[in-house]
């Protein structure tokens, strides 16, 4: 098949594909055909004979859009972070895939690498993290997502705090542990990182939070002192800048001081929400972010990009090189930027082109308008919850994440009742939201991660919650 054949085969399907984003309300928030899962359990052998492309495109459309589609572009989707991608970002991904340039090394894509360096600098500037100075190296790396960025950050922390020997010889077996501290609201990627780095999941100390979901600083200090007395080596403190469940932001300035006092690495997991760190309305909540040794963020969340782009920013880029650089007899090192020596990945796709285009096309002002719109919608939802009898707000939302629950009938268990309420809302199919358990209590969790979600959409959600409560009352 040549390119002209490809273009002609795809042309009849373009409107259908573009309409998924142009008119997302025309499709349900979620389709999940049980038979689709059953058939996937018996995949069978690779096809012996090829199939013409039009038939394959029909199959893709049917499988995804009709049988198993999470419609994150729908303004009633309030689940996990699944943004409606900006059209210009989709264009960037398409161009990058067609040209097949890799920013892993300068000679694998000179322009791609140079543009990626600039995009990293723009991201750091956008969130107010301007720590990387005095180095010829870029101020961070792009990754496939926040999980790999967090793993990379903790590897960097391990290598810097414990020294070169641990990188070469691994962890010793003398019973002493290298410990890392984070709140109980930390992302699961931290325990995964501890496992993969050979530090052990038990060496991740999850510290309780207050009623708003912020780490208890006094308890953190007690844990560090206890570990030191036991002969362990505290390596890093991780501050949450937007917990996945509640949007809570830890007291970052206090955590920075604790890390400095104890000779620890200070990492901020801002994968979800660091993009709000330098906005006028939210800046004060992120005080201390500029003090971090490293910061994780995900452009494929509130920068509205397609999946596949995370980011790790660092204060001292030379330490990235010291932690990840390697050599091989077949590799000719270029004095210009080779990202392969700054992170865990080798050849990788040029996923940052969509972000380069979006930042150039929207500018800071354009992006701030989109983010402020999401903040306004979250504030509206909180306002409606407070004004509705029988609904309780977890906390005033600092970010576009709003958690609330319904008051159960007399004698009913609150957690069971709100779980049933969530089940009823999902069954109706008009909205998609999740549940979370801050402080071991069930809440409905609404994440507003769609730049086209408006006040009327969360108004409709509150009305749907009231109607679902009435349905549960009739069943009782």
CSV table of C-alpha atoms in Angstrom, one decimal:
chain,number,residue,atom,x,y,z
A,1,UNK,CA,0.0,0.0,0.0
A,2,UNK,CA,1.3,3.4,-0.9
A,3,UNK,CA,0.5,6.7,0.7
A,4,UNK,CA,-2.2,7.7,-1.8
A,5,UNK,CA,-4.0,4.4,-1.2
A,6,UNK,CA,-3.8,5.1,2.6
A,7,UNK,CA,-5.2,8.6,2.3
A,8,UNK,CA,-8.1,7.4,0.1
A,9,UNK,CA,-8.9,4.5,2.4
A,10,UNK,CA,-9.0,6.7,5.5
A,11,UNK,CA,-10.9,9.6,4.0
A,12,UNK,CA,-14.4,8.2,4.5
A,13,UNK,CA,-13.7,7.7,8.2
A,14,UNK,CA,-12.2,11.0,9.0
A,15,UNK,CA,-15.5,12.7,9.8
A,16,UNK,CA,-16.5,9.9,12.2
A,17,UNK,CA,-13.2,10.1,14.0
A,18,UNK,CA,-13.1,13.9,14.3
A,19,UNK,CA,-16.7,13.9,15.4
A,20,UNK,CA,-15.7,12.0,18.6
A,21,UNK,CA,-14.0,15.3,19.6
A,22,UNK,CA,-16.2,17.8,17.7
A,23,UNK,CA,-19.5,16.5,19.1
A,24,UNK,CA,-18.6,14.1,22.0
A,25,UNK,CA,-22.1,14.4,23.5
A,26,UNK,CA,-23.5,12.4,20.6
A,27,UNK,CA,-21.9,9.2,22.2
A,28,UNK,CA,-22.3,7.8,25.7
A,29,UNK,CA,-19.8,8.6,28.4
A,30,UNK,CA,-18.8,5.0,28.6
A,31,UNK,CA,-19.6,1.9,26.5
A,32,UNK,CA,-18.3,-1.5,27.9
A,33,UNK,CA,-19.7,-4.5,26.0
A,34,UNK,CA,-19.3,-7.7,28.0
A,35,UNK,CA,-18.8,-9.8,24.9
A,36,UNK,CA,-15.8,-7.6,23.9
A,37,UNK,CA,-14.0,-8.7,27.0
A,38,UNK,CA,-14.9,-12.4,26.6
A,39,UNK,CA,-13.6,-12.4,23.0
A,40,UNK,CA,-10.4,-10.7,24.1
A,41,UNK,CA,-9.6,-13.7,26.4
A,42,UNK,CA,-9.2,-16.0,23.4
A,43,UNK,CA,-7.2,-13.9,20.9
A,44,UNK,CA,-6.2,-16.7,18.6
A,45,UNK,CA,-3.2,-16.8,16.3
A,46,UNK,CA,-1.9,-14.1,14.1
A,47,UNK,CA,-4.0,-13.8,10.9
A,48,UNK,CA,-2.5,-15.9,8.1
A,49,UNK,CA,-3.9,-13.7,5.3
A,50,UNK,CA,-4.1,-9.9,5.2
A,51,UNK,CA,-7.3,-7.9,5.2
A,52,UNK,CA,-8.0,-4.8,3.1
A,53,UNK,CA,-7.7,-1.6,5.1
A,54,UNK,CA,-11.3,-0.4,4.8
A,55,UNK,CA,-12.5,-3.6,6.5
A,56,UNK,CA,-10.0,-3.1,9.3
A,57,UNK,CA,-11.1,0.5,9.8
A,58,UNK,CA,-14.7,-0.6,10.1
A,59,UNK,CA,-13.6,-3.1,12.7
A,60,UNK,CA,-11.7,-0.4,14.7
A,61,UNK,CA,-14.6,2.0,14.6
A,62,UNK,CA,-17.0,-0.8,15.8
A,63,UNK,CA,-14.7,-2.2,18.5
A,64,UNK,CA,-13.7,1.1,20.0
A,65,UNK,CA,-16.5,3.6,19.5
A,66,UNK,CA,-19.5,1.2,19.6
A,67,UNK,CA,-18.4,-1.5,22.0
A,68,UNK,CA,-15.6,-0.3,24.4
A,69,UNK,CA,-15.1,3.5,24.5
A,70,UNK,CA,-14.3,5.7,27.4
A,71,UNK,CA,-15.5,9.1,26.1
A,72,UNK,CA,-13.2,11.4,28.0
A,73,UNK,CA,-14.1,14.3,25.7
A,74,UNK,CA,-17.7,14.2,27.0
A,75,UNK,CA,-18.3,17.1,29.4
A,76,UNK,CA,-20.0,14.7,31.8
A,77,UNK,CA,-16.8,12.6,32.2
A,78,UNK,CA,-15.5,13.3,35.7
A,79,UNK,CA,-13.4,10.2,36.3
A,80,UNK,CA,-9.7,9.7,36.3
A,81,UNK,CA,-7.5,12.2,34.4
A,82,UNK,CA,-8.5,11.7,30.8
A,83,UNK,CA,-8.5,15.1,29.1
A,84,UNK,CA,-10.2,16.1,25.9
A,85,UNK,CA,-7.1,16.6,23.8
A,86,UNK,CA,-6.5,19.9,22.2
A,87,UNK,CA,-6.7,19.6,18.4
A,88,UNK,CA,-3.3,21.2,17.9
A,89,UNK,CA,-1.8,18.6,20.2
A,90,UNK,CA,-3.3,15.8,18.2
A,91,UNK,CA,-1.8,17.4,15.1
A,92,UNK,CA,1.6,17.5,16.8
A,93,UNK,CA,1.4,13.7,17.6
A,94,UNK,CA,0.4,13.0,14.0
A,95,UNK,CA,3.3,15.0,12.5
A,96,UNK,CA,5.8,13.4,14.9
A,97,UNK,CA,4.6,9.9,14.1
A,98,UNK,CA,4.8,10.5,10.4
A,99,UNK,CA,8.3,12.0,10.5
A,100,UNK,CA,9.5,9.4,13.0
A,101,UNK,CA,12.1,11.6,14.7
A,102,UNK,CA,13.4,10.7,18.1
A,103,UNK,CA,14.8,13.2,20.6
A,104,UNK,CA,16.6,10.4,22.4
A,105,UNK,CA,19.8,11.6,20.7
A,106,UNK,CA,20.8,14.7,18.7
A,107,UNK,CA,21.6,12.7,15.6
A,108,UNK,CA,18.3,10.8,15.7
A,109,UNK,CA,16.4,14.1,15.3
A,110,UNK,CA,18.4,17.3,15.6
A,111,UNK,CA,15.4,19.6,15.3
A,112,UNK,CA,13.2,17.4,17.5
A,113,UNK,CA,15.9,17.4,20.2
A,114,UNK,CA,16.4,21.1,20.1
A,115,UNK,CA,12.6,21.7,20.2
A,116,UNK,CA,12.3,19.3,23.1
A,117,UNK,CA,14.9,21.2,25.1
A,118,UNK,CA,13.0,24.4,24.5
A,119,UNK,CA,9.7,22.8,25.4
A,120,UNK,CA,11.1,21.6,28.7
A,121,UNK,CA,12.3,25.1,29.5
A,122,UNK,CA,8.8,26.5,28.7
A,123,UNK,CA,7.1,23.9,31.0
A,124,UNK,CA,9.5,24.9,33.9
A,125,UNK,CA,8.8,28.6,33.3
A,126,UNK,CA,5.0,28.0,33.1
A,127,UNK,CA,4.9,26.4,36.6
A,128,UNK,CA,7.4,28.9,38.1
A,129,UNK,CA,10.2,26.3,38.6
A,130,UNK,CA,13.2,28.1,37.4
A,131,UNK,CA,15.9,26.2,39.4
A,132,UNK,CA,18.1,24.8,36.6
A,133,UNK,CA,20.9,27.3,36.2
A,134,UNK,CA,24.6,27.0,35.4
A,135,UNK,CA,24.4,23.8,33.4
A,136,UNK,CA,24.6,23.3,29.6
A,137,UNK,CA,22.2,20.4,30.0
A,138,UNK,CA,18.4,20.6,29.7
A,139,UNK,CA,16.5,21.1,33.0
A,140,UNK,CA,14.8,17.7,32.9
A,141,UNK,CA,13.4,15.0,30.7
A,142,UNK,CA,10.2,14.0,29.1
A,143,UNK,CA,8.9,10.5,29.9
A,144,UNK,CA,5.9,8.3,29.0
A,145,UNK,CA,4.0,9.5,32.1
A,146,UNK,CA,4.2,10.4,35.7
A,147,UNK,CA,5.0,6.9,36.9
A,148,UNK,CA,8.2,6.8,35.0
A,149,UNK,CA,9.0,10.3,36.0
A,150,UNK,CA,8.6,9.5,39.7
A,151,UNK,CA,10.7,6.3,39.4
A,152,UNK,CA,13.4,8.4,37.7
A,153,UNK,CA,13.2,11.0,40.5
A,154,UNK,CA,13.6,8.5,43.3
A,155,UNK,CA,16.5,6.8,41.4
A,156,UNK,CA,18.2,10.2,41.2
A,157,UNK,CA,17.5,10.8,44.9
A,158,UNK,CA,19.0,7.4,45.8
A,159,UNK,CA,22.1,8.0,43.8
A,160,UNK,CA,22.7,11.5,45.1
A,161,UNK,CA,22.1,10.7,48.8
A,162,UNK,CA,23.7,7.3,49.0
A,163,UNK,CA,26.5,7.9,46.5
A,164,UNK,CA,28.1,6.3,43.5
A,165,UNK,CA,28.6,3.0,45.3
A,166,UNK,CA,25.0,2.1,45.4
A,167,UNK,CA,24.7,2.7,41.7
A,168,UNK,CA,27.5,0.3,41.0
A,169,UNK,CA,27.1,-2.4,43.7
A,170,UNK,CA,23.5,-2.1,44.7
A,171,UNK,CA,22.0,-2.0,48.2
A,172,UNK,CA,23.9,-3.7,50.9
A,173,UNK,CA,22.4,-6.5,53.1
A,174,UNK,CA,23.3,-5.1,56.5
A,175,UNK,CA,19.7,-4.6,57.5
A,176,UNK,CA,19.8,-0.8,57.2
A,177,UNK,CA,17.2,0.6,54.9
A,178,UNK,CA,17.1,3.6,52.7
A,179,UNK,CA,13.8,5.2,53.6
A,180,UNK,CA,11.5,7.5,51.6
A,181,UNK,CA,8.6,9.5,53.1
A,182,UNK,CA,5.3,10.6,51.6
A,183,UNK,CA,1.7,11.2,52.6
A,184,UNK,CA,-0.9,8.4,52.8
A,185,UNK,CA,-2.4,10.1,49.7
A,186,UNK,CA,0.8,9.5,47.6
A,187,UNK,CA,0.5,7.9,44.2
A,188,UNK,CA,1.0,4.2,43.8
A,189,UNK,CA,4.0,4.9,41.5
A,190,UNK,CA,6.1,5.6,44.6
A,191,UNK,CA,5.8,2.1,46.1
A,192,UNK,CA,6.4,0.7,42.6
A,193,UNK,CA,9.6,2.8,42.4
A,194,UNK,CA,10.8,1.5,45.7
A,195,UNK,CA,10.3,-2.0,44.5
A,196,UNK,CA,12.0,-1.4,41.1
A,197,UNK,CA,15.0,0.4,42.7
A,198,UNK,CA,15.7,-2.4,45.2
A,199,UNK,CA,14.8,-0.2,48.2
A,200,UNK,CA,11.8,-2.3,49.1
A,201,UNK,CA,8.2,-1.3,49.4
A,202,UNK,CA,8.4,-1.4,53.2
A,203,UNK,CA,10.9,1.3,53.1
A,204,UNK,CA,8.3,3.8,51.8
A,205,UNK,CA,6.9,5.5,54.9
A,206,UNK,CA,3.3,6.6,54.3
A,207,UNK,CA,2.5,9.4,56.8
A,208,UNK,CA,-1.1,10.1,57.8
A,209,UNK,CA,-2.8,13.2,56.7
A,210,UNK,CA,-5.1,15.8,58.3
A,211,UNK,CA,-8.8,16.1,57.5
A,212,UNK,CA,-8.0,18.0,54.3
A,213,UNK,CA,-5.6,15.4,53.0
A,214,UNK,CA,-2.3,17.2,53.7
A,215,UNK,CA,0.6,15.3,55.3
A,216,UNK,CA,1.0,15.7,59.1
A,217,UNK,CA,4.4,17.4,59.4
A,218,UNK,CA,4.8,16.5,63.1
A,219,UNK,CA,4.2,12.8,62.4
A,220,UNK,CA,6.7,13.0,59.5
A,221,UNK,CA,9.4,14.3,61.8
A,222,UNK,CA,8.7,11.5,64.3
A,223,UNK,CA,9.0,8.9,61.6
A,224,UNK,CA,12.3,10.3,60.3
A,225,UNK,CA,13.8,10.5,63.9
A,226,UNK,CA,12.6,6.9,64.6
A,227,UNK,CA,14.3,5.6,61.5
A,228,UNK,CA,17.5,7.4,62.2
A,229,UNK,CA,17.6,5.9,65.7
A,230,UNK,CA,17.0,2.5,64.1
A,231,UNK,CA,20.1,3.0,61.9
A,232,UNK,CA,18.2,3.6,58.7
A,233,UNK,CA,19.1,6.2,56.1
A,234,UNK,CA,16.3,8.7,55.2
A,235,UNK,CA,16.8,9.5,51.5
A,236,UNK,CA,13.9,11.5,50.2
A,237,UNK,CA,10.7,13.4,51.2
A,238,UNK,CA,8.0,13.5,48.5
A,239,UNK,CA,5.5,16.3,48.7
A,240,UNK,CA,2.1,16.0,47.0
A,241,UNK,CA,1.2,19.0,44.8
A,242,UNK,CA,-2.2,17.8,43.9
A,243,UNK,CA,-3.1,14.3,45.4
A,244,UNK,CA,-4.9,12.2,42.8
A,245,UNK,CA,-7.9,11.5,45.0
A,246,UNK,CA,-8.6,14.8,46.7
A,247,UNK,CA,-6.3,17.4,45.1
A,248,UNK,CA,-4.7,18.1,48.4
A,249,UNK,CA,-1.4,20.1,48.4
A,250,UNK,CA,1.1,19.4,51.1
A,251,UNK,CA,2.9,22.2,53.0
A,252,UNK,CA,5.8,22.3,50.5
A,253,UNK,CA,7.9,24.9,52.3
A,254,UNK,CA,7.9,23.0,55.5
A,255,UNK,CA,8.8,19.8,53.7
A,256,UNK,CA,11.7,21.5,51.9
A,257,UNK,CA,13.1,22.7,55.3
A,258,UNK,CA,12.8,19.1,56.7
A,259,UNK,CA,14.6,17.7,53.7
A,260,UNK,CA,17.4,20.2,54.0
A,261,UNK,CA,17.8,19.7,57.7
A,262,UNK,CA,18.2,15.9,57.3
A,263,UNK,CA,20.2,15.9,54.2
A,264,UNK,CA,17.4,14.4,52.1
A,265,UNK,CA,16.3,14.9,48.5
A,266,UNK,CA,13.1,16.9,48.2
A,267,UNK,CA,10.9,15.7,45.3
A,268,UNK,CA,7.4,17.1,44.5
A,269,UNK,CA,4.9,14.8,42.8
A,270,UNK,CA,2.9,17.4,40.8
A,271,UNK,CA,2.0,15.0,38.1
A,272,UNK,CA,-1.7,15.9,38.4
A,273,UNK,CA,-1.6,19.6,39.2
A,274,UNK,CA,1.8,21.3,39.1
A,275,UNK,CA,0.5,23.2,36.1
A,276,UNK,CA,-1.6,25.3,38.5
A,277,UNK,CA,1.5,26.3,40.5
A,278,UNK,CA,2.1,29.8,38.9
A,279,UNK,CA,-1.5,30.9,38.3
A,280,UNK,CA,-2.6,34.0,40.3
A,281,UNK,CA,-5.5,32.2,41.9
A,282,UNK,CA,-3.6,29.1,43.1
A,283,UNK,CA,0.0,30.2,43.4
A,284,UNK,CA,-0.1,30.7,47.2
A,285,UNK,CA,-1.0,27.0,47.7
A,286,UNK,CA,2.2,25.9,45.9
A,287,UNK,CA,4.7,28.0,48.0
A,288,UNK,CA,7.8,26.0,48.3
A,289,UNK,CA,7.7,24.3,44.8
A,290,UNK,CA,10.7,26.3,43.7
A,291,UNK,CA,12.7,24.8,46.5
A,292,UNK,CA,12.3,21.2,45.2
A,293,UNK,CA,15.3,19.2,43.9
A,294,UNK,CA,12.9,17.7,41.4
A,295,UNK,CA,9.3,18.0,40.2
A,296,UNK,CA,7.1,15.6,38.3
A,297,UNK,CA,4.2,16.8,36.1
A,298,UNK,CA,2.1,15.3,33.4
A,299,UNK,CA,1.3,17.4,30.4
A,300,UNK,CA,-1.3,14.7,29.4
A,301,UNK,CA,-3.4,15.8,32.3
A,302,UNK,CA,-4.2,19.5,32.7
A,303,UNK,CA,-2.3,20.7,29.6
A,304,UNK,CA,-4.9,18.7,27.7
A,305,UNK,CA,-2.5,16.5,25.6
A,306,UNK,CA,-3.1,13.0,24.4
A,307,UNK,CA,-1.8,10.3,26.6
A,308,UNK,CA,1.9,9.5,26.6
A,309,UNK,CA,3.8,12.5,28.0
A,310,UNK,CA,5.1,12.9,31.5
A,311,UNK,CA,7.9,15.3,32.6
A,312,UNK,CA,10.6,15.4,35.3
A,313,UNK,CA,12.2,18.7,36.0
A,314,UNK,CA,15.3,19.0,38.1
A,315,UNK,CA,17.3,21.7,39.9
A,316,UNK,CA,20.7,20.3,38.9
A,317,UNK,CA,20.7,18.7,35.4
A,318,UNK,CA,24.3,17.5,35.9
A,319,UNK,CA,23.0,15.1,38.5
A,320,UNK,CA,20.7,13.5,35.9
A,321,UNK,CA,23.7,12.8,33.8
A,322,UNK,CA,25.6,11.4,36.7
A,323,UNK,CA,22.7,9.1,37.5
A,324,UNK,CA,21.8,7.8,34.0
A,325,UNK,CA,24.7,8.2,31.7
A,326,UNK,CA,26.1,5.1,30.2
A,327,UNK,CA,28.5,4.1,27.3
A,328,UNK,CA,28.8,1.3,24.8
A,329,UNK,CA,31.4,0.6,22.2
A,330,UNK,CA,28.9,1.1,19.4
A,331,UNK,CA,27.7,4.5,20.7
A,332,UNK,CA,29.3,7.7,19.5
A,333,UNK,CA,28.6,10.3,22.0
A,334,UNK,CA,27.6,13.7,20.6
A,335,UNK,CA,28.7,16.8,22.5
A,336,UNK,CA,25.2,18.2,21.9
A,337,UNK,CA,22.1,17.0,23.8
A,338,UNK,CA,21.6,13.3,24.0
A,339,UNK,CA,18.6,12.7,26.2
A,340,UNK,CA,19.4,9.0,26.3
A,341,UNK,CA,22.1,9.9,28.9
A,342,UNK,CA,19.7,11.8,31.1
A,343,UNK,CA,16.9,9.3,31.7
A,344,UNK,CA,15.9,5.6,31.8
A,345,UNK,CA,14.6,5.4,28.2
A,346,UNK,CA,16.5,4.9,24.9
A,347,UNK,CA,14.9,5.5,21.6
A,348,UNK,CA,11.4,7.0,22.2
A,349,UNK,CA,8.8,8.9,20.2
A,350,UNK,CA,8.7,12.6,19.9
A,351,UNK,CA,5.7,13.1,22.1
A,352,UNK,CA,6.6,16.7,23.1
A,353,UNK,CA,5.8,18.1,19.6
A,354,UNK,CA,2.1,18.4,20.5
A,355,UNK,CA,3.0,20.4,23.6
A,356,UNK,CA,5.4,22.6,21.7
A,357,UNK,CA,2.6,23.4,19.2
A,358,UNK,CA,0.1,23.9,22.0
A,359,UNK,CA,2.3,26.3,24.0
A,360,UNK,CA,3.2,28.2,20.9
A,361,UNK,CA,-0.4,28.3,19.6
A,362,UNK,CA,-2.2,29.2,23.0
A,363,UNK,CA,0.6,31.0,24.8
A,364,UNK,CA,0.6,31.4,28.5
A,365,UNK,CA,-2.6,33.5,28.4
A,366,UNK,CA,-4.5,30.9,26.4
A,367,UNK,CA,-3.6,28.1,28.7
A,368,UNK,CA,-4.4,30.1,31.8
A,369,UNK,CA,-7.9,30.8,30.5
A,370,UNK,CA,-8.5,27.1,30.1
A,371,UNK,CA,-7.2,26.2,33.5
A,372,UNK,CA,-9.1,29.1,35.2
A,373,UNK,CA,-12.3,27.8,33.4
A,374,UNK,CA,-11.8,24.4,35.1
A,375,UNK,CA,-11.2,26.1,38.5
A,376,UNK,CA,-14.4,28.1,38.0
A,377,UNK,CA,-16.4,24.9,37.3
A,378,UNK,CA,-15.0,23.2,40.4
A,379,UNK,CA,-16.0,26.2,42.5
A,380,UNK,CA,-19.5,26.1,41.1
A,381,UNK,CA,-19.8,22.4,42.0
A,382,UNK,CA,-18.7,23.0,45.5
A,383,UNK,CA,-21.2,25.9,45.8
A,384,UNK,CA,-24.0,23.6,44.6
A,385,UNK,CA,-23.0,20.8,47.0
A,386,UNK,CA,-23.0,23.2,49.9
A,387,UNK,CA,-26.5,24.5,48.9
A,388,UNK,CA,-28.0,21.1,48.5
A,389,UNK,CA,-29.6,19.4,51.5
A,390,UNK,CA,-28.1,16.0,52.3
A,391,UNK,CA,-24.7,16.6,50.6
A,392,UNK,CA,-21.5,17.2,52.4
A,393,UNK,CA,-18.3,18.7,50.9
A,394,UNK,CA,-15.0,17.1,51.8
A,395,UNK,CA,-13.0,20.4,51.5
A,396,UNK,CA,-13.1,23.6,49.5
A,397,UNK,CA,-11.5,22.6,46.2
A,398,UNK,CA,-8.1,24.3,45.5
A,399,UNK,CA,-7.8,22.4,42.2
A,400,UNK,CA,-10.5,21.2,39.8
A,401,UNK,CA,-11.1,18.1,42.0
A,402,UNK,CA,-14.2,18.2,44.2
A,403,UNK,CA,-15.1,15.4,46.6
A,404,UNK,CA,-18.4,15.1,48.4
A,405,UNK,CA,-20.8,12.6,49.8
A,406,UNK,CA,-24.4,12.1,50.6
A,407,UNK,CA,-25.9,11.9,54.1
A,408,UNK,CA,-27.3,8.4,54.5
A,409,UNK,CA,-30.8,7.6,55.8
A,410,UNK,CA,-31.0,7.0,59.6
A,411,UNK,CA,-29.4,3.7,60.5
A,412,UNK,CA,-27.6,3.3,57.2
A,413,UNK,CA,-23.8,3.0,56.9
A,414,UNK,CA,-22.4,6.1,55.1
A,415,UNK,CA,-19.8,4.2,53.1
A,416,UNK,CA,-22.2,1.6,51.9
A,417,UNK,CA,-24.8,4.2,51.0
A,418,UNK,CA,-22.4,6.3,49.0
A,419,UNK,CA,-21.0,3.3,47.3
A,420,UNK,CA,-24.5,2.3,46.2
A,421,UNK,CA,-25.1,5.9,45.1
A,422,UNK,CA,-22.1,5.8,42.9
A,423,UNK,CA,-23.2,2.5,41.5
A,424,UNK,CA,-26.6,4.0,40.6
A,425,UNK,CA,-25.1,7.0,38.9
A,426,UNK,CA,-22.8,4.8,36.8
A,427,UNK,CA,-25.7,2.5,35.9
A,428,UNK,CA,-27.7,5.4,34.6
A,429,UNK,CA,-24.9,6.2,32.2
A,430,UNK,CA,-25.2,9.9,31.9
A,431,UNK,CA,-22.2,10.7,34.0
A,432,UNK,CA,-18.9,9.0,34.9
A,433,UNK,CA,-17.2,9.8,38.2
A,434,UNK,CA,-15.2,7.8,40.7
A,435,UNK,CA,-15.1,7.2,44.5
A,436,UNK,CA,-12.2,7.7,46.8
A,437,UNK,CA,-11.6,7.0,50.5
A,438,UNK,CA,-9.7,9.9,52.2
A,439,UNK,CA,-9.5,9.2,55.9
A,440,UNK,CA,-11.0,5.8,55.1
A,441,UNK,CA,-14.4,7.3,54.3
A,442,UNK,CA,-16.1,6.9,51.0
A,443,UNK,CA,-16.6,10.1,48.9
A,444,UNK,CA,-17.8,10.8,45.4
A,445,UNK,CA,-14.9,12.2,43.5
A,446,UNK,CA,-15.3,14.6,40.6
A,447,UNK,CA,-12.3,15.6,38.5
A,448,UNK,CA,-12.9,18.4,36.0
A,449,UNK,CA,-10.3,17.7,33.4
A,450,UNK,CA,-12.1,18.8,30.2
A,451,UNK,CA,-11.6,22.3,28.9
A,452,UNK,CA,-15.1,22.3,27.5
A,453,UNK,CA,-16.9,21.3,30.8
A,454,UNK,CA,-19.1,24.2,31.9
A,455,UNK,CA,-21.2,25.2,35.0
A,456,UNK,CA,-24.4,23.7,33.5
A,457,UNK,CA,-22.7,20.3,33.3
A,458,UNK,CA,-21.9,20.1,37.1
A,459,UNK,CA,-25.4,21.6,37.8
A,460,UNK,CA,-26.8,18.6,35.9
A,461,UNK,CA,-24.5,16.3,38.0
A,462,UNK,CA,-25.9,17.6,41.3
A,463,UNK,CA,-29.4,17.1,40.0
A,464,UNK,CA,-28.5,13.5,38.9
A,465,UNK,CA,-27.2,12.8,42.4
A,466,UNK,CA,-30.4,14.1,44.0
A,467,UNK,CA,-32.4,11.9,41.6
A,468,UNK,CA,-30.3,8.9,42.4
A,469,UNK,CA,-30.8,9.4,46.1
A,470,UNK,CA,-34.5,9.4,45.5
A,471,UNK,CA,-34.2,6.1,43.6
A,472,UNK,CA,-32.2,4.5,46.4
A,473,UNK,CA,-34.8,5.8,48.9
A,474,UNK,CA,-37.6,4.1,47.0
A,475,UNK,CA,-35.7,0.8,46.8
A,476,UNK,CA,-35.2,0.9,50.6
